[in-house]
Short mmCIF file of C-alpha atoms in Angstrom, two decimals:
data_model
loop_
_atom_site.label_atom_id
_atom_site.label_comp_id
_atom_site.label_asym_id
_atom_site.label_seq_id
_atom_site.Cartn_x
_atom_site.Cartn_y
_atom_site.Cartn_z
CA MET A 1 19.18 30.64 2.81
CA ALA A 2 17.12 32.81 0.49
CA TYR A 3 17.15 30.06 -2.13
CA GLN A 4 13.70 29.24 -3.49
CA ARG A 5 13.18 25.74 -4.83
CA LYS A 6 11.87 25.75 -8.41
CA SER A 7 12.16 22.29 -9.93
CA TYR A 8 13.37 19.42 -7.94
CA ALA A 9 14.26 15.74 -8.37
CA VAL A 10 14.63 13.22 -5.57
CA TRP A 11 16.81 10.38 -6.77
CA GLU A 12 17.04 7.05 -5.00
CA ILE A 13 20.48 6.03 -6.29
CA THR A 14 20.40 2.68 -4.49
CA LEU A 15 17.90 0.77 -2.40
CA LYS A 16 20.74 -0.70 -0.32
CA CYS A 17 20.51 0.46 3.28
CA ASN A 18 22.32 -0.07 6.58
CA LEU A 19 19.19 0.60 8.65
CA ALA A 20 15.88 -1.28 8.79
CA CYS A 21 13.20 1.31 9.46
CA SER A 22 9.78 0.02 10.43
CA HIS A 23 8.19 2.94 8.56
CA CYS A 24 10.33 2.77 5.40
CA GLY A 25 8.11 3.28 2.35
CA SER A 26 10.59 1.67 -0.02
CA ARG A 27 11.35 -1.29 2.26
CA ALA A 28 15.03 -0.49 1.72
CA GLY A 29 17.71 -3.00 2.66
CA HIS A 30 19.02 -4.91 -0.31
CA GLU A 31 19.89 -3.13 -3.54
CA ARG A 32 17.45 -3.46 -6.43
CA THR A 33 18.20 -5.86 -9.23
CA LYS A 34 19.62 -3.89 -12.16
CA GLU A 35 20.28 -0.53 -10.56
CA LEU A 36 21.54 2.06 -13.06
CA THR A 37 25.20 1.77 -14.08
CA THR A 38 27.52 4.74 -13.59
CA HIS A 39 27.28 5.51 -17.30
CA GLU A 40 23.47 5.44 -17.20
CA ALA A 41 23.40 7.56 -14.05
CA LEU A 42 25.64 10.23 -15.54
CA ASP A 43 23.50 10.35 -18.68
CA LEU A 44 20.44 10.82 -16.47
CA VAL A 45 22.18 13.79 -14.82
CA ARG A 46 22.55 15.37 -18.27
CA GLN A 47 18.87 14.74 -19.06
CA MET A 48 17.73 16.21 -15.74
CA ALA A 49 19.57 19.44 -16.46
CA GLU A 50 18.02 19.54 -19.94
CA VAL A 51 14.42 19.23 -18.71
CA GLY A 52 14.93 22.08 -16.26
CA ILE A 53 15.70 20.42 -12.93
CA LYS A 54 17.53 22.89 -10.68
CA GLU A 55 18.04 20.79 -7.57
CA VAL A 56 18.67 17.08 -7.00
CA THR A 57 18.51 15.32 -3.65
CA LEU A 58 20.24 11.95 -3.46
CA ILE A 59 18.53 9.39 -1.27
CA GLY A 60 18.54 5.63 -0.74
CA GLY A 61 18.25 3.24 0.79
CA GLU A 62 21.38 4.93 1.99
CA ALA A 63 22.92 6.93 -0.84
CA PHE A 64 26.52 6.62 0.35
CA LEU A 65 26.39 2.82 0.04
CA ARG A 66 26.53 3.16 -3.74
CA PRO A 67 30.25 3.14 -4.64
CA ASP A 68 30.03 5.91 -7.28
CA TRP A 69 27.77 8.23 -5.28
CA LEU A 70 30.29 11.06 -5.06
CA GLU A 71 30.97 10.85 -8.79
CA ILE A 72 27.22 11.28 -9.37
CA ALA A 73 27.10 14.17 -6.88
CA LYS A 74 29.99 15.91 -8.65
CA ALA A 75 28.30 15.45 -12.04
CA ILE A 76 25.10 17.03 -10.69
CA ASN A 77 27.09 19.97 -9.38
CA ASP A 78 29.07 20.30 -12.63
CA ALA A 79 25.79 20.34 -14.58
CA GLY A 80 24.75 23.45 -12.65
CA MET A 81 22.20 21.80 -10.38
CA LEU A 82 22.24 22.09 -6.60
CA CYS A 83 23.09 18.70 -5.07
CA GLY A 84 21.65 17.73 -1.70
CA MET A 85 21.31 14.50 0.19
CA THR A 86 18.99 12.86 2.69
CA THR A 87 20.63 10.30 4.95
CA GLY A 88 20.05 8.11 7.97
CA GLY A 89 23.44 9.39 9.04
CA TYR A 90 24.68 5.99 10.16
CA GLY A 91 28.29 6.08 9.05
CA ILE A 92 29.28 9.50 7.68
CA SER A 93 32.79 9.99 9.06
CA LEU A 94 34.62 13.29 9.10
CA GLU A 95 36.64 12.11 6.10
CA THR A 96 33.45 11.25 4.19
CA ALA A 97 31.97 14.64 5.07
CA GLN A 98 35.06 16.33 3.64
CA LYS A 99 34.71 14.29 0.42
CA MET A 100 31.04 15.29 0.23
CA LYS A 101 32.01 18.93 0.49
CA SER A 102 34.62 18.49 -2.26
CA ALA A 103 32.08 16.75 -4.52
CA GLY A 104 29.78 19.76 -4.22
CA ILE A 105 27.07 18.42 -1.91
CA ARG A 106 25.59 21.65 -0.58
CA THR A 107 22.82 20.54 1.78
CA VAL A 108 22.19 17.43 3.86
CA SER A 109 19.09 16.35 5.75
CA VAL A 110 19.62 13.81 8.53
CA SER A 111 16.67 11.66 9.58
CA ILE A 112 15.84 11.90 13.29
CA ASP A 113 12.68 10.02 14.22
CA GLY A 114 12.52 10.38 17.98
CA LEU A 115 14.65 10.56 21.06
CA GLU A 116 17.35 7.89 21.27
CA ALA A 117 15.30 4.83 22.25
CA THR A 118 12.41 5.60 19.90
CA HIS A 119 14.70 6.51 17.00
CA ASP A 120 16.78 3.34 17.41
CA HIS A 121 13.62 1.24 17.70
CA LEU A 122 11.97 2.76 14.63
CA ARG A 123 15.18 2.58 12.60
CA GLY A 124 16.01 -0.97 13.61
CA LYS A 125 19.56 -0.23 14.76
CA LYS A 126 20.85 0.43 18.25
CA GLY A 127 23.35 3.27 18.14
CA SER A 128 21.86 4.86 15.02
CA TRP A 129 20.64 7.93 16.95
CA LYS A 130 24.09 8.58 18.43
CA TYR A 131 25.75 8.17 15.04
CA ALA A 132 23.24 10.47 13.35
CA PHE A 133 24.27 13.22 15.76
CA LYS A 134 27.94 12.37 15.19
CA THR A 135 27.27 12.77 11.45
CA MET A 136 25.78 16.20 12.11
CA SER A 137 28.89 17.22 14.02
CA HIS A 138 31.02 16.13 11.05
CA LEU A 139 28.87 18.08 8.61
CA ARG A 140 29.09 21.10 10.85
CA GLU A 141 32.87 20.78 11.06
CA VAL A 142 33.35 20.77 7.28
CA GLY A 143 30.80 23.54 6.73
CA ILE A 144 27.98 21.72 4.96
CA TYR A 145 24.57 23.30 5.58
CA PHE A 146 22.44 20.65 7.27
CA GLY A 147 18.99 20.11 8.64
CA CYS A 148 16.89 17.22 9.85
CA ASN A 149 13.74 15.43 8.81
CA THR A 150 11.31 13.70 11.13
CA GLN A 151 8.47 11.27 10.64
CA ILE A 152 5.51 12.10 12.87
CA ASN A 153 3.67 9.03 14.13
CA ARG A 154 2.34 7.69 17.40
CA LEU A 155 5.84 6.78 18.63
CA SER A 156 7.65 10.00 17.70
CA ALA A 157 4.84 12.54 18.24
CA PRO A 158 4.97 12.53 22.06
CA GLU A 159 8.68 13.40 21.86
CA PHE A 160 8.30 16.09 19.19
CA PRO A 161 9.12 19.13 21.39
CA CYS A 162 12.17 17.33 22.82
CA ILE A 163 13.35 16.28 19.34
CA TYR A 164 13.27 19.95 18.39
CA GLU A 165 15.55 20.89 21.27
CA CYS A 166 18.02 18.11 20.42
CA ILE A 167 18.40 18.98 16.76
CA ARG A 168 18.47 22.72 17.47
CA ASP A 169 21.36 22.16 19.86
CA ALA A 170 23.12 20.04 17.23
CA GLY A 171 23.07 23.02 14.86
CA ALA A 172 20.35 21.96 12.42
CA ARG A 173 19.11 24.94 10.42
CA ALA A 174 16.04 23.39 8.81
CA TRP A 175 13.58 20.71 9.86
CA GLN A 176 11.24 18.96 7.48
CA ILE A 177 8.31 17.22 9.14
CA GLN A 178 5.97 14.69 7.59
CA LEU A 179 3.21 12.42 8.85
CA THR A 180 4.04 8.71 8.58
CA VAL A 181 1.66 7.04 6.14
CA PRO A 182 0.99 3.37 5.35
CA MET A 183 3.42 2.62 2.54
CA GLY A 184 5.97 -0.19 2.46
CA ASN A 185 7.04 -1.26 5.93
CA ALA A 186 4.68 1.27 7.52
CA ALA A 187 1.76 -0.54 5.86
CA ASP A 188 2.75 -3.57 7.94
CA ASN A 189 3.02 -1.56 11.19
CA THR A 190 -0.27 0.29 11.21
CA GLU A 191 -0.41 0.59 15.00
CA ILE A 192 2.15 3.42 14.79
CA LEU A 193 0.02 5.50 12.41
CA LEU A 194 -1.90 8.46 13.75
CA GLN A 195 -5.66 8.23 13.45
CA PRO A 196 -7.27 11.15 11.56
CA HIS A 197 -9.04 12.40 14.70
CA GLU A 198 -5.71 12.46 16.57
CA LEU A 199 -4.65 15.34 14.31
CA LEU A 200 -6.79 17.55 16.54
CA ASP A 201 -4.10 17.19 19.21
CA ILE A 202 -1.15 17.05 16.81
CA TYR A 203 -1.58 20.44 15.16
CA PRO A 204 -1.62 22.68 18.25
CA MET A 205 1.63 20.96 19.27
CA LEU A 206 3.20 21.47 15.84
CA ALA A 207 2.21 25.13 15.93
CA ARG A 208 3.69 25.68 19.37
CA VAL A 209 6.99 24.09 18.38
CA ALA A 210 7.04 25.87 15.01
CA ARG A 211 6.71 29.26 16.68
CA ARG A 212 9.71 28.61 18.86
CA ALA A 213 11.70 27.14 15.96
CA TYR A 214 11.15 30.27 13.88
CA GLN A 215 12.06 32.51 16.82
CA GLU A 216 15.27 30.55 17.39
CA GLY A 217 16.31 30.65 13.74
CA MET A 218 15.35 27.19 12.54
CA GLN A 219 13.27 26.90 9.39
CA LEU A 220 10.49 24.38 9.98
CA GLN A 221 9.40 22.96 6.62
CA ALA A 222 5.96 21.37 6.47
CA GLY A 223 6.01 18.28 4.27
CA ASN A 224 3.30 17.80 1.69
CA ASN A 225 0.99 15.88 3.99
CA ILE A 226 1.03 18.53 6.71
CA GLY A 227 -2.16 20.61 6.52
CA TYR A 228 -4.58 21.65 5.24
CA TYR A 229 -6.31 25.03 5.75
CA GLY A 230 -6.59 24.70 9.50
CA PRO A 231 -5.96 27.49 11.99
CA TYR A 232 -2.17 27.01 11.83
CA GLU A 233 -1.91 26.57 8.06
CA ARG A 234 -0.16 29.86 7.36
CA LEU A 235 2.15 29.48 10.33
CA LEU A 236 3.24 25.99 9.29
CA ARG A 237 3.49 26.67 5.54
CA GLY A 238 5.09 30.09 5.93
CA ARG A 239 8.48 28.72 6.98
CA GLY A 240 8.84 31.62 9.39
CA ASN A 241 7.70 34.21 6.88
CA GLU A 242 3.96 33.71 6.75
CA HIS A 243 1.83 35.83 4.47
CA ASP A 244 -1.73 35.93 3.14
CA PHE A 245 -1.04 33.21 0.59
CA SER A 246 1.20 30.86 2.53
CA PHE A 247 -1.18 27.94 2.35
CA TRP A 248 -1.34 24.64 0.48
CA GLN A 249 -1.85 24.98 -3.26
CA GLY A 250 -2.09 21.41 -4.49
CA CYS A 251 0.10 18.42 -5.26
CA GLY A 252 3.22 19.30 -7.25
CA ALA A 253 4.01 15.83 -8.59
CA GLY A 254 5.21 16.08 -12.18
CA LEU A 255 4.92 19.87 -12.08
CA SER A 256 7.91 20.92 -10.02
CA THR A 257 8.95 17.53 -8.66
CA LEU A 258 10.30 14.25 -10.02
CA GLY A 259 11.04 10.97 -8.29
CA ILE A 260 13.61 8.53 -9.67
CA GLU A 261 14.06 4.96 -8.50
CA ALA A 262 17.45 3.24 -8.58
CA ASP A 263 16.53 1.04 -11.54
CA GLY A 264 15.54 4.05 -13.67
CA ALA A 265 11.79 4.21 -12.99
CA ILE A 266 10.46 7.78 -13.27
CA LYS A 267 7.58 9.11 -11.13
CA GLY A 268 6.18 12.57 -10.52
CA CYS A 269 7.14 12.42 -6.84
CA PRO A 270 9.57 10.15 -4.99
CA SER A 271 6.95 8.99 -2.49
CA LEU A 272 4.31 7.83 -4.96
CA PRO A 273 3.58 4.10 -5.25
CA THR A 274 5.68 2.51 -8.00
CA THR A 275 2.97 0.44 -9.67
CA ALA A 276 0.35 3.15 -10.10
CA TYR A 277 2.58 6.16 -10.79
CA THR A 278 5.63 5.08 -12.82
CA GLY A 279 5.56 6.86 -16.18
CA GLY A 280 8.38 4.87 -17.74
CA ASN A 281 11.98 3.81 -17.39
CA ILE A 282 14.94 5.91 -18.38
CA ARG A 283 16.46 2.86 -20.07
CA GLU A 284 13.60 2.75 -22.57
CA ARG A 285 12.55 6.38 -23.07
CA SER A 286 14.10 9.81 -22.65
CA LEU A 287 13.28 11.77 -19.51
CA HIS A 288 11.75 14.50 -21.68
CA ASP A 289 9.46 11.97 -23.36
CA ILE A 290 8.34 10.41 -20.05
CA ILE A 291 7.55 13.80 -18.51
CA GLU A 292 5.73 15.13 -21.54
CA ASN A 293 3.89 12.07 -22.78
CA THR A 294 2.87 9.77 -19.94
CA ALA A 295 -0.36 10.02 -17.98
CA GLU A 296 1.47 9.19 -14.74
CA LEU A 297 3.56 12.37 -15.01
CA ASN A 298 0.67 14.58 -16.13
CA PHE A 299 -2.15 13.76 -13.74
CA ASN A 300 -1.83 17.15 -12.03
CA LEU A 301 -2.42 19.17 -15.19
CA GLY A 302 -5.86 20.65 -15.82
CA ALA A 303 -6.41 22.48 -12.54
CA GLY A 304 -9.21 25.02 -12.87
CA THR A 305 -11.14 22.79 -15.27
CA PRO A 306 -13.45 19.85 -14.49
CA GLU A 307 -10.45 17.62 -15.27
CA GLY A 308 -8.62 19.08 -12.28
CA THR A 309 -11.11 17.81 -9.70
CA LYS A 310 -12.65 14.73 -11.31
CA HIS A 311 -10.46 12.42 -9.18
CA LEU A 312 -11.92 13.76 -5.93
CA TRP A 313 -14.31 11.67 -3.85
CA GLY A 314 -15.60 11.48 -0.28
CA PHE A 315 -15.08 14.53 1.93
CA CYS A 316 -12.55 16.09 -0.46
CA LYS A 317 -15.09 16.25 -3.28
CA THR A 318 -17.43 18.37 -1.17
CA CYS A 319 -14.78 20.59 0.43
CA GLN A 320 -14.81 24.34 -0.15
CA TYR A 321 -11.05 24.23 -0.84
CA ALA A 322 -11.38 21.40 -3.39
CA GLU A 323 -10.42 23.34 -6.50
CA LEU A 324 -7.13 24.57 -5.08
CA CYS A 325 -6.28 21.69 -2.75
CA ARG A 326 -7.25 18.90 -5.16
CA GLY A 327 -7.20 16.31 -2.39
CA GLY A 328 -3.94 17.25 -0.70
CA CYS A 329 -0.94 14.96 -0.99
CA SER A 330 -1.64 12.35 -3.70
CA TRP A 331 0.71 9.86 -2.04
CA THR A 332 -1.03 10.08 1.33
CA ALA A 333 -4.52 9.62 -0.09
CA HIS A 334 -3.46 6.77 -2.37
CA VAL A 335 -1.75 4.67 0.28
CA PHE A 336 -4.84 4.75 2.49
CA PHE A 337 -7.46 3.95 -0.13
CA ASP A 338 -5.51 2.63 -3.14
CA LYS A 339 -6.58 5.67 -5.12
CA ARG A 340 -6.01 9.37 -4.66
CA GLY A 341 -8.63 12.08 -4.19
CA ASN A 342 -9.82 11.62 -0.60
CA ASN A 343 -7.27 12.48 2.06
CA PRO A 344 -8.05 11.55 5.68
CA TYR A 345 -4.96 13.36 7.03
CA CYS A 346 -6.41 16.87 6.97
CA HIS A 347 -6.76 19.25 9.90
CA HIS A 348 -9.62 21.23 8.34
CA ARG A 349 -11.47 17.97 7.77
CA ALA A 350 -10.92 16.75 11.34
CA LEU A 351 -12.11 20.11 12.71
CA THR A 352 -15.18 20.10 10.46
CA HIS A 353 -16.09 16.61 11.61
CA ALA A 354 -15.53 17.51 15.27
CA SER A 355 -17.85 20.50 14.90
CA GLN A 356 -20.48 18.07 13.60
CA GLY A 357 -19.95 15.70 16.54
CA ILE A 358 -18.27 12.98 14.47
CA ARG A 359 -14.76 11.64 13.92
CA GLU A 360 -12.92 9.43 11.43
CA ARG A 361 -10.83 6.33 11.99
CA VAL A 362 -8.98 4.18 9.46
CA VAL A 363 -8.83 0.41 9.83
CA PRO A 364 -6.65 -1.90 7.71
CA LYS A 365 -8.69 -3.83 5.15
CA VAL A 366 -6.21 -5.18 2.54
CA LYS A 367 -2.58 -5.99 3.35
CA ALA A 368 0.29 -4.65 1.25
CA GLN A 369 2.13 -7.17 -0.93
CA GLY A 370 5.58 -6.64 0.54
CA LEU A 371 7.21 -4.76 -2.36
CA PRO A 372 9.05 -1.41 -2.35
CA PHE A 373 6.66 1.57 -2.46
CA ASP A 374 3.56 -0.61 -2.14
CA ASN A 375 0.37 -0.04 -0.20
CA GLY A 376 -2.61 -1.89 1.16
CA GLU A 377 -6.06 -0.44 1.66
CA PHE A 378 -7.98 0.90 4.65
CA GLU A 379 -11.62 1.17 5.55
CA LEU A 380 -12.78 4.63 6.59
CA ILE A 381 -15.03 4.61 9.65
CA ILE A 382 -17.10 7.68 10.50
CA GLU A 383 -18.63 7.53 13.97
CA PRO A 384 -20.05 9.78 16.71
CA ILE A 385 -17.20 11.51 18.52
CA ASP A 386 -18.24 10.01 21.87
CA THR A 387 -18.11 6.40 20.65
CA PRO A 388 -15.71 4.46 22.90
CA LEU A 389 -12.38 3.99 21.12
CA PRO A 390 -11.18 0.44 20.44
CA ALA A 391 -9.78 -1.29 23.51
CA ASN A 392 -6.17 -2.45 23.57
CA ASP A 393 -4.77 0.52 21.68
CA PRO A 394 -1.85 1.51 23.92
CA LEU A 395 -0.34 3.94 21.40
CA HIS A 396 -3.48 6.11 21.14
CA PHE A 397 -2.23 9.70 20.94
CA THR A 398 -3.68 12.61 22.91
CA ALA A 399 -2.37 15.98 24.03
CA ASP A 400 -1.59 14.33 27.38
CA SER A 401 0.93 12.06 25.60
CA ILE A 402 3.20 14.99 24.74
CA GLN A 403 6.42 15.41 26.70
CA TRP A 404 7.03 19.13 27.27
CA SER A 405 10.35 19.76 28.96
CA GLU A 406 10.69 22.52 31.56
CA THR A 407 11.87 25.00 28.96
CA TRP A 408 8.37 25.03 27.46
CA GLN A 409 6.55 25.91 30.65
CA GLN A 410 6.83 29.67 30.16
CA GLU A 411 5.73 29.50 26.53
CA PRO A 412 2.16 30.53 25.80
CA GLU A 413 0.14 27.80 24.13
CA PRO A 414 -1.12 28.82 20.69
CA SER A 415 -4.52 30.44 20.73
CA TYR A 416 -7.10 28.51 18.80
CA SER A 417 -8.22 31.48 16.76
CA LEU A 418 -9.41 30.39 13.35
CA THR A 419 -8.07 33.48 11.67
CA ARG A 420 -4.51 34.28 10.76
CA GLN A 421 -2.19 33.66 13.70
CA PRO B 1 13.01 23.30 -20.09
CA LEU B 2 9.86 21.33 -19.34
CA LEU B 3 9.94 21.93 -15.60
CA PRO B 4 8.65 23.60 -13.57
CA ARG B 5 5.21 23.81 -15.15
CA SER B 6 1.86 24.94 -13.84
CA ALA B 7 -1.13 22.75 -13.06
CA TRP B 8 -3.30 25.60 -14.26
CA ASN B 9 -4.29 26.17 -17.88
CA SER B 10 -5.33 29.73 -17.07
CA GLN B 11 -3.45 32.14 -14.83
CA ILE B 12 -6.65 34.14 -14.31
CA THR B 13 -8.55 31.06 -13.12
CA TYR B 14 -5.67 30.23 -10.76
CA LEU B 15 -5.71 33.71 -9.24
CA LYS B 16 -9.49 33.62 -8.80
CA VAL B 17 -9.35 30.23 -7.05
CA LEU B 18 -6.41 31.36 -4.93
CA LEU B 19 -8.24 34.50 -3.82
CA LYS B 20 -11.38 32.51 -3.02
CA ALA B 21 -9.35 30.10 -0.85
CA LYS B 22 -7.74 33.03 0.95
CA GLN B 23 -11.14 34.56 1.70
CA VAL B 24 -12.56 31.27 2.99
CA LEU B 25 -9.49 30.72 5.16
CA ASP B 26 -9.73 34.27 6.52
CA GLN B 27 -13.38 33.77 7.45
CA SER B 28 -13.18 30.21 8.79
#
């Protein structure tokens, strides 16, 4: 697909879900009180087209559990916007896939968070892995372009190369990867989160798999918390077509991206915490008004001026990439420290610390409240790199944890050159 | 249309910062 994403809304049309993921940021399960009516949803479609949105991805919860979801999808398509969907894939029959095609759903991303046992464990439902692959076969049969998305954490990371082979063989054409961060349910399951220093072993693996994915025709798409400015930056951000400027260029929340919650709350990005980043509700103000006139939708304006970097603190404030990077993914930084501007999930940062003989760890300090899109707070520990790691940490990730199948044995490991790969 | 919009008030500033980041990345 040569399509280039310009302006993009991710719309949680219901919080109702048929899975129970232990990393779910929205703590999906039951629907929200007062989710938008069909009439309100269709009016929001009109407003999205008016403000310039070109692509809408329907999510949940599980989007297909909302009875009028295909009516909404058709309205998006009729309004001239590309309609996509992200799904857990637990329950899309061939008949449903055909209806999706008829409604104009053009792309689908199916969540695959490990090999079968890990996926079913993380997603709280035995059989969900098998059904996700059945869903992919149905999408393939009706001719809907589909890919996968995967959360990278201490449970899924060791299986990452094998996950690639499974989804490649299922016919996935794109693969979005993202580091699991402590929001919602994941804030209550912190043992599965990668430690910042573990990124030193994560990124060479990602690079090795990415190279093969590109060679075999799959577009690996680095999520917004993959990075930043390490030796594989251009490879991972280039989506198979790396160039001099294929590197991270700052958070796009409210600039090219919108997030919409099922009760009409509007944020600059679907992942951002509700309390701190909701600009307003579509029931009370127009979408245009919320985008143009609320601080929560405009916090990324002002790059290149002192305003653009005043939120930075800690390592990010001193970083040579600060002015462009602006602290990486706002969501990731915020859910660790309850404010954005200092992002511990950064490869360049981990490498810099390692070269200085130190490393970072994050330790839970304040628990999350138990609400959708909530977060707790972590303490950042900086210590000599040879300090013994905490005992009783069975999920600690190292390069030795990675399961490389036989098909990888002939592949060269990525060189660790710090220049363009 | 309101979106997409740029974070940058000045295109020239953006290009300067972008070029600086490229050079640092090339040399790192």
